[in-house]
Coordinates of C-alpha atoms in Angstrom, one line a residue:
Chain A
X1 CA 7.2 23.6 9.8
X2 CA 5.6 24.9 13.0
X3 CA 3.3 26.7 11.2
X4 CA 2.0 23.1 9.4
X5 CA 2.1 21.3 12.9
X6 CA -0.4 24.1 14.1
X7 CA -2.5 23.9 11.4
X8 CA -2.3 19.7 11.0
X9 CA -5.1 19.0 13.5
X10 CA -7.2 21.3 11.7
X11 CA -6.8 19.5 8.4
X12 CA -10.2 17.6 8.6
X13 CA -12.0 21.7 8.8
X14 CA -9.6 22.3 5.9
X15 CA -10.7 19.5 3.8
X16 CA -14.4 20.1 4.6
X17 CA -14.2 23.5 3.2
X18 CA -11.5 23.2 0.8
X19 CA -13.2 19.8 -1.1
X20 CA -16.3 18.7 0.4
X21 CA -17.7 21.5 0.0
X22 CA -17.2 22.0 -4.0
X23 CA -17.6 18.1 -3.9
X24 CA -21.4 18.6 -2.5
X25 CA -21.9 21.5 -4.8
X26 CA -21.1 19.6 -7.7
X27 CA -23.3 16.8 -6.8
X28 CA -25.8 18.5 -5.4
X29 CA -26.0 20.1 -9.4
X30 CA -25.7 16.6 -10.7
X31 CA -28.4 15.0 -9.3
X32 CA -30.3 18.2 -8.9
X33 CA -31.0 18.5 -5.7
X34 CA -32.5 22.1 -4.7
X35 CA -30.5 23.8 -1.6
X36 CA -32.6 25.0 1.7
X37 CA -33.7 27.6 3.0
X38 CA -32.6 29.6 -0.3
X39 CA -29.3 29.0 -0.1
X40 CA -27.6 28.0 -3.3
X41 CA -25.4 25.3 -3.6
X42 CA -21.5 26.4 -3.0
X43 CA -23.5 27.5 0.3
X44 CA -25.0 24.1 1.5
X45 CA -21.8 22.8 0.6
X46 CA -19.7 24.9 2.5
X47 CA -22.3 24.4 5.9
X48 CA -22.3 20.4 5.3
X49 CA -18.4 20.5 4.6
X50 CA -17.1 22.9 7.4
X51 CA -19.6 20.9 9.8
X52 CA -18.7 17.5 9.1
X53 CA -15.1 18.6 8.8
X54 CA -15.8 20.2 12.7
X55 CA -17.3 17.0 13.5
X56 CA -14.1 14.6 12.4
X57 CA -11.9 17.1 14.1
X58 CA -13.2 16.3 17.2
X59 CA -14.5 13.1 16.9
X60 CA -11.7 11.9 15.3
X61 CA -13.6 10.1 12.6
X62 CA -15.5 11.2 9.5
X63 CA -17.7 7.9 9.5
Chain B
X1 CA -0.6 -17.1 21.8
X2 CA 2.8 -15.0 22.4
X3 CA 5.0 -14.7 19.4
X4 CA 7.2 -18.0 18.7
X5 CA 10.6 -17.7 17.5
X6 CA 10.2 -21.2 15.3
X7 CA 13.6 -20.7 13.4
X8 CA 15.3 -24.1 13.6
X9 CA 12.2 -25.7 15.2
X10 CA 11.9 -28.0 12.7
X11 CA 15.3 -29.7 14.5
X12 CA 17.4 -30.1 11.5
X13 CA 20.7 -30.6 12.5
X14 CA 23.5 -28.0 11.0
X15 CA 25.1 -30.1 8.1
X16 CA 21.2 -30.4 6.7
X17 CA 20.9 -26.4 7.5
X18 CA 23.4 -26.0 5.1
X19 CA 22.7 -28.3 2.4
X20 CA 18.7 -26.9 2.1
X21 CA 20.7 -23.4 2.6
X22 CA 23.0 -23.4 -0.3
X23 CA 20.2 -25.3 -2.9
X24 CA 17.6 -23.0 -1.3
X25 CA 20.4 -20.0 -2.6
X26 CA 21.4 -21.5 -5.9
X27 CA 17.6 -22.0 -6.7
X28 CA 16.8 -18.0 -5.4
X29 CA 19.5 -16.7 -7.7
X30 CA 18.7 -17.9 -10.9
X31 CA 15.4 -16.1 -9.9
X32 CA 16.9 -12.8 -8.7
X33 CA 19.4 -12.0 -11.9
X34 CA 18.0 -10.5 -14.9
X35 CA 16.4 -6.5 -14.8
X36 CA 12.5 -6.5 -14.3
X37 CA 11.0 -5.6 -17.2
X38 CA 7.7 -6.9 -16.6
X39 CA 7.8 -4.7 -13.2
X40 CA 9.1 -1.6 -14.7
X41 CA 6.5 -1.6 -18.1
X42 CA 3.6 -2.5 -15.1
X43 CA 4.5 0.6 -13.4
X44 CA 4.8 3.1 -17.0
X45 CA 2.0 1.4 -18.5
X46 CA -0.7 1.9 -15.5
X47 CA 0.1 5.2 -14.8
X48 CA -0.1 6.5 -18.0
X49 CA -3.5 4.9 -17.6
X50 CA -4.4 6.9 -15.0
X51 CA -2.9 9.9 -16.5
X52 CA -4.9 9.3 -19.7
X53 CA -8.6 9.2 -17.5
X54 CA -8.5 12.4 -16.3
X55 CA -8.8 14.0 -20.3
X56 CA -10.8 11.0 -21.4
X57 CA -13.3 11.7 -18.6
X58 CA -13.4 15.5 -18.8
X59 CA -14.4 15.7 -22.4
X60 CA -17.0 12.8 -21.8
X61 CA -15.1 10.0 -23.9
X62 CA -15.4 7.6 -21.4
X63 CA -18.4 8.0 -18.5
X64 CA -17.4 8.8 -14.6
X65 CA -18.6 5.4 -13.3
X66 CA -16.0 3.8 -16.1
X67 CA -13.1 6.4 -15.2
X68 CA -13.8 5.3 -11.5
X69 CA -13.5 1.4 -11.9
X70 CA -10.5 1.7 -14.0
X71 CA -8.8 4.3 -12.2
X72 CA -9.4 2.1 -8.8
X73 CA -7.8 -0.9 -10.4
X74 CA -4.9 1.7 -11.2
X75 CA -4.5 3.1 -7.7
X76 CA -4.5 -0.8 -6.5
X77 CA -1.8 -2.1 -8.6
X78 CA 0.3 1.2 -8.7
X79 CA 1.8 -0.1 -5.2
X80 CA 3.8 -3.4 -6.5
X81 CA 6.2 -1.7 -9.1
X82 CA 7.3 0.6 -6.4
X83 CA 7.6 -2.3 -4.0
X84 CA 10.3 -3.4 -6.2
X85 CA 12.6 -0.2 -6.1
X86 CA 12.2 0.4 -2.3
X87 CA 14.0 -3.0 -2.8
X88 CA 16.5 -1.7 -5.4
X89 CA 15.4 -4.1 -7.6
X90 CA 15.8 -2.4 -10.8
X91 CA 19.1 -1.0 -9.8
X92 CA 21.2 -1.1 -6.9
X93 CA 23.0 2.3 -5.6
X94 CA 25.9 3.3 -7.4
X95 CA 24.8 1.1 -10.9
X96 CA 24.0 2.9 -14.0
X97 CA 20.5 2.3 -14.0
X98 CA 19.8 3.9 -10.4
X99 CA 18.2 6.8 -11.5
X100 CA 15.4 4.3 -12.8
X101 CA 15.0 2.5 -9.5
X102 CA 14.2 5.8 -8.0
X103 CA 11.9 6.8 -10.6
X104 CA 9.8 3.9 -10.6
X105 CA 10.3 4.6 -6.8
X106 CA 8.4 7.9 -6.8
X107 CA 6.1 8.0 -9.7
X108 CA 4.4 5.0 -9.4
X109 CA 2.4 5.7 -6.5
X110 CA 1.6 8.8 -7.2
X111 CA -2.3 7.8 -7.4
X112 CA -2.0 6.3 -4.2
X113 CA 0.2 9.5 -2.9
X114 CA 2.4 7.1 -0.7
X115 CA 5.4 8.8 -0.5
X116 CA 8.5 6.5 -1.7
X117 CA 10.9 7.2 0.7
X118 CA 8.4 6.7 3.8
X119 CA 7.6 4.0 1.9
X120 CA 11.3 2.3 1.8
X121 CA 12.0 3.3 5.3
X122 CA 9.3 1.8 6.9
X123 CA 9.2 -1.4 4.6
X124 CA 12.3 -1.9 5.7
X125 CA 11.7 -2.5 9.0
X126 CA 8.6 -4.3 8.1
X127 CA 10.9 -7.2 6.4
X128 CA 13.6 -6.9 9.8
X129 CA 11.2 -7.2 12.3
X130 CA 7.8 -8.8 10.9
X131 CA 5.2 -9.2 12.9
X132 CA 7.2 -7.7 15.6
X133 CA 3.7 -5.8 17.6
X134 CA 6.2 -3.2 18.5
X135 CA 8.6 -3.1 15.8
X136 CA 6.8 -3.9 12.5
X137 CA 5.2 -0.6 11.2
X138 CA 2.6 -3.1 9.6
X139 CA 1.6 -4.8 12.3
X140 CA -1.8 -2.6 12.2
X141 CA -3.3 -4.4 10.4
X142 CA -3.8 -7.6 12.5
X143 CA -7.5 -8.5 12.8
X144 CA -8.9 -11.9 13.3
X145 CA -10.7 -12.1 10.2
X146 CA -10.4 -10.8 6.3
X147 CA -13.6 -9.0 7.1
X148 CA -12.0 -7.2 10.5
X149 CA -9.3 -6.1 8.5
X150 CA -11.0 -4.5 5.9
X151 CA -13.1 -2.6 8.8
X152 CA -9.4 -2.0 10.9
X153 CA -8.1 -0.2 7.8
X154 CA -11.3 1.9 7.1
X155 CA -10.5 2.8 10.9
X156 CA -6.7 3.3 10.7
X157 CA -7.5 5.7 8.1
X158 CA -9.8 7.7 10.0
X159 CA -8.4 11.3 11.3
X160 CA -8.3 10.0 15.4
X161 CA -6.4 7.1 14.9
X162 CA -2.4 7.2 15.0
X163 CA -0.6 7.0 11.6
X164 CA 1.7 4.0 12.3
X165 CA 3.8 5.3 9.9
X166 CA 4.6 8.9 11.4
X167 CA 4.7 7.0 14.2
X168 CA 7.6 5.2 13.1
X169 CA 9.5 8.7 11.5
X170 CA 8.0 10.4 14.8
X171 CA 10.4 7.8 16.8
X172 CA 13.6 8.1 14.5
X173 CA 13.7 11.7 14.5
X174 CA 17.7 11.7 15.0
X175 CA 17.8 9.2 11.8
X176 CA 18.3 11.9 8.5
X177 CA 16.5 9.4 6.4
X178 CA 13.4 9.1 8.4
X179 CA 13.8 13.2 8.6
X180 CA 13.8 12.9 4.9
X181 CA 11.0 10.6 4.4
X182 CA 9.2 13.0 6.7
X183 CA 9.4 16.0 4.9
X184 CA 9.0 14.2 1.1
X185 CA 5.8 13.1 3.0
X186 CA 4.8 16.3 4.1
X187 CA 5.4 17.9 0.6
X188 CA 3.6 15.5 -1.4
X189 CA 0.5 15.0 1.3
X190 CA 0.2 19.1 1.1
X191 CA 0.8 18.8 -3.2
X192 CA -2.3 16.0 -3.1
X193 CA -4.8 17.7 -0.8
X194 CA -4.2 20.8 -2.8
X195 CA -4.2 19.2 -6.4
X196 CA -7.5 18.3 -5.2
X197 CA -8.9 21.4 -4.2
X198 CA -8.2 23.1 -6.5
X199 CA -9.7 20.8 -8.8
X200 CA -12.7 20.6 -6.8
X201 CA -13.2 24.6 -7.2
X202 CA -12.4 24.8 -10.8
X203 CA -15.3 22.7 -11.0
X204 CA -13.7 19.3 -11.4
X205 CA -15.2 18.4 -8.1
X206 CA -16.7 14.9 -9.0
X207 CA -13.7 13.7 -11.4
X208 CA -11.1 14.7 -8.5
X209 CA -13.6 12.7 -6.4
X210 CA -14.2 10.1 -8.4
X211 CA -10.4 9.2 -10.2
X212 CA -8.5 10.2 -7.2
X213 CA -10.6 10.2 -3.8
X214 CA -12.3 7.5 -3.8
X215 CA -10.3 5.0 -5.5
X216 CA -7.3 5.8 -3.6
X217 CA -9.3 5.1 -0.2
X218 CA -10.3 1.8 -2.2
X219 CA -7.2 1.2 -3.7
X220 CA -5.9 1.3 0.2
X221 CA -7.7 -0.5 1.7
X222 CA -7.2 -3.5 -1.0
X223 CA -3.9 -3.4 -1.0
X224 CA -3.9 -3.7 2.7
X225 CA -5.6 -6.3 2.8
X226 CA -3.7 -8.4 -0.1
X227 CA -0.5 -7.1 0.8
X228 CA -0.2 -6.8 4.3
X229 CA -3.0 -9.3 5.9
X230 CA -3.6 -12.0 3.8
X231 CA -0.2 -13.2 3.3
X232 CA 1.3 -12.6 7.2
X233 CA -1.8 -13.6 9.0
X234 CA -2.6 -14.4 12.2
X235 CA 0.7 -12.4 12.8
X236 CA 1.6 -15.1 15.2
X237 CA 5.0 -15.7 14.5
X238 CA 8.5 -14.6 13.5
X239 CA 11.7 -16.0 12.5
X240 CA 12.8 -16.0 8.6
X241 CA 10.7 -19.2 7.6
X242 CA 7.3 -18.2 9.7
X243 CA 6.8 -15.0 10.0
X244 CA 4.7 -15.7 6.4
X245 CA 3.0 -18.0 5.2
X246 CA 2.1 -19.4 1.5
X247 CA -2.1 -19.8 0.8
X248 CA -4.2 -20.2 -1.9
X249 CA -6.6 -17.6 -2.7
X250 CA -10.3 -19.5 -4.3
X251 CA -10.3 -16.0 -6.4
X252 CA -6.6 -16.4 -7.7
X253 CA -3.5 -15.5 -7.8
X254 CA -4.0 -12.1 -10.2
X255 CA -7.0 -10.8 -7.5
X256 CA -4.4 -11.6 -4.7
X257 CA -1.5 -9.7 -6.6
X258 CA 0.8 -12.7 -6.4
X259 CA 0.9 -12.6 -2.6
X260 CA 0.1 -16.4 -2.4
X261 CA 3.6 -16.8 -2.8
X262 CA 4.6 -14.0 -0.2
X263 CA 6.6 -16.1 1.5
X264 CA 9.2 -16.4 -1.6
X265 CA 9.5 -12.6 -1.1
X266 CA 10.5 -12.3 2.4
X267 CA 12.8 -14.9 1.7
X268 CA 14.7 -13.7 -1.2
X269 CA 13.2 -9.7 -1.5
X270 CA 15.9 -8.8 -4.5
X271 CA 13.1 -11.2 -6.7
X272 CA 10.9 -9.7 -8.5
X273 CA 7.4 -10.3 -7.7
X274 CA 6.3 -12.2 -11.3
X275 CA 9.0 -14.6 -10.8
X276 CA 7.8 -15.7 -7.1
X277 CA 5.2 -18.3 -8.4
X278 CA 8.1 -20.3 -10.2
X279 CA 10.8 -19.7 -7.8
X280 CA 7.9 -21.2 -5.2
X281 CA 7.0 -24.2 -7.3
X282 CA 11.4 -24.9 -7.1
X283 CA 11.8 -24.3 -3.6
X284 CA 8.9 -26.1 -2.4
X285 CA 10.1 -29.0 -1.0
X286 CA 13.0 -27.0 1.0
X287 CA 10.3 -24.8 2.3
X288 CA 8.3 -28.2 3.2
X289 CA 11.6 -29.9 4.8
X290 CA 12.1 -26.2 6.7
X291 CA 8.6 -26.3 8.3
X292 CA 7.3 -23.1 6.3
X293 CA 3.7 -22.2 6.6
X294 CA 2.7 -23.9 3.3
X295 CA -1.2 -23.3 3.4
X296 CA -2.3 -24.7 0.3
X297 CA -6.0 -24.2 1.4
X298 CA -8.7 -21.6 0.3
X299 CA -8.9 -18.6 2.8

């Protein structure tokens, strides 16, 4: 339990990575949408994800 | 305005407290008796549509876009079964058909991954102190306006603002069924997040997104809205006959989820929900003679 209250006010980093990022992947294939830079898709997703997931940790909101 | 405690404003003196009493009880019991089946198919029948998208979606029977209309409409009305066994309305403790109560309890809002027993304890002390600002776990969702309230819930369920639920648990820590409801809540939040991911990197990204995701944040925020605003605003008032009120929704009864007759369930809870509207049409006049908030206007 101490171990999940540590790791709780990282869920939004967690979820970034852990969903949005496939999620942005996946729709990024969809619609297809090329990645920059080179980077494939998982990639951009993971960048967009983690960052966005940094940005509700601290900011406390995702919108 | 502070909060009025209007019980008994309406100056009836006691021997007429007791005659509206006893019809307003032989009225609520013929209401209360028999099992609800209606409730109990509702709660089977829509999540085995749920169930069913997730196939019919991944081999392209039905299209996304379908799947995500059909299973938001699921994830809305998966709340109201459950409602009715946090109430023990199937089956009390102790009678043979208990294990069915808590059932329908904890697999019917599994699409809305609301964890029954939070769910029980903290609509418990919704019904014993509504609209209590201190007390009443859903007192959140105050906002002056239907609009407000659909942008307060958006908010509540960002990451920064304070789960008034935990917050609830967080304060009956020495209570073993708020530690209870606590961990259940734990277990199944951890089970949904990772349900999803790993859906999401099996490469059902978009059908985790769109049957799950999405409509529960939908589903969520309508069933605040019906279910919590609508039928207690402005959250003025408590006292058994004012904390809610009765309205009437210009888009119906169905689209409000019965909660135009609200007030029947805070009243008598052991009813079922699809017996309010007749049980509301009996009792009206000893709701009118008790001063209830009878708002027959469109919202």
């Amino acid at each position: 339990m101490a171990i999940l209250k540590a790791l709780f006010p990282w869920g939004p980093v967690f979820f970034g990575l852990g969903f949005l990022a496939p999620l942005i992947a996946s729709l990024m294939i969809t619609l297809t949408i090329t990645a920059p830079f080179g980077l494939t898709e998982i990639q951009t997703g993971l960048i967009i994800g983690g960052s966005w997931g940094l940005v509700a940790k601290f900011g406390g909101r995702w919108i | 305005m502070s909060i009025a405690e209007v019980t008994g404003a309406t100056g009836l003196d006691k021997d007429e407290e007791r005659r509206l009493y006893h019809e307003e009880m032989a009225i609520a019991r013929k209401y209360i008796g028999p099992f609800p089946v209606v409730m109990a198919l509702w709660c089977f029948s829509n999540l085995l549509c749920w169930f069913a998208l997730w196939p019919l979606v991944i081999f392209d029977v039905i299209p996304l876009w379908a799947g995500f209309i059909i299973a938001t409409a699921n994830v809305a009305l998966c709340y109201l079964p459950s409602h009715e066994a946090q109430h023990s309305n199937y089956a009390n403790p102790g009678k043979p058909l208990r294990w069915l109560n808590e059932l329908i309890g904890y697999v019917s809002t599994i699409p809305l991954v609301l964890p029954f027993k939070i769910a029980r304890y903290t609509h418990m002390l919704h019904h014993k102190h509504t609209n209590d600002p201190k007390l009443d776990p859903d007192y959140e969702v105050i906002a002056p306006t239907w609009r407000q309230a659909v942008m307060k819930t958006i908010r509540r369920m960002q990451p920064g603002f304070p789960n008034s639920y935990g917050t609830v648990l967080a304060e009956n820590t020495d209570d073993p069924a708020a530690q209870r409801a606590g961990l259940e809540g734990v277990v199944q939040s951890l089970a949904y997040w990772g349900i999803l991911c790993a859906l999401a990197w099996s490469g059902f990204a978009l059908e985790a997104a769109f049957l799950w995701w999405l409509p529960r944040m939908v589903g969520t925020v309508y069933i605040s809205l019906f279910l919590s605003w609508w039928p207690h605003h402005p959250m003025k008032e408590t006292g058994r006959y004012r904390n809610t009120r009765s309205f009437t929704h210009k888009l119906g009864n169905i689209v409000a989820f019965g909660m135009e007759d609200h007030i029947i369930h805070h009243l008598h809870p052991g009813m079922p929900l699809n017996r309010n509207k007749a049980a509301f049409r009996e009792l009206r006049s000893i709701l009118e003679a008790r001063g209830c908030r009878l708002e027959d206007h469109h919202a």
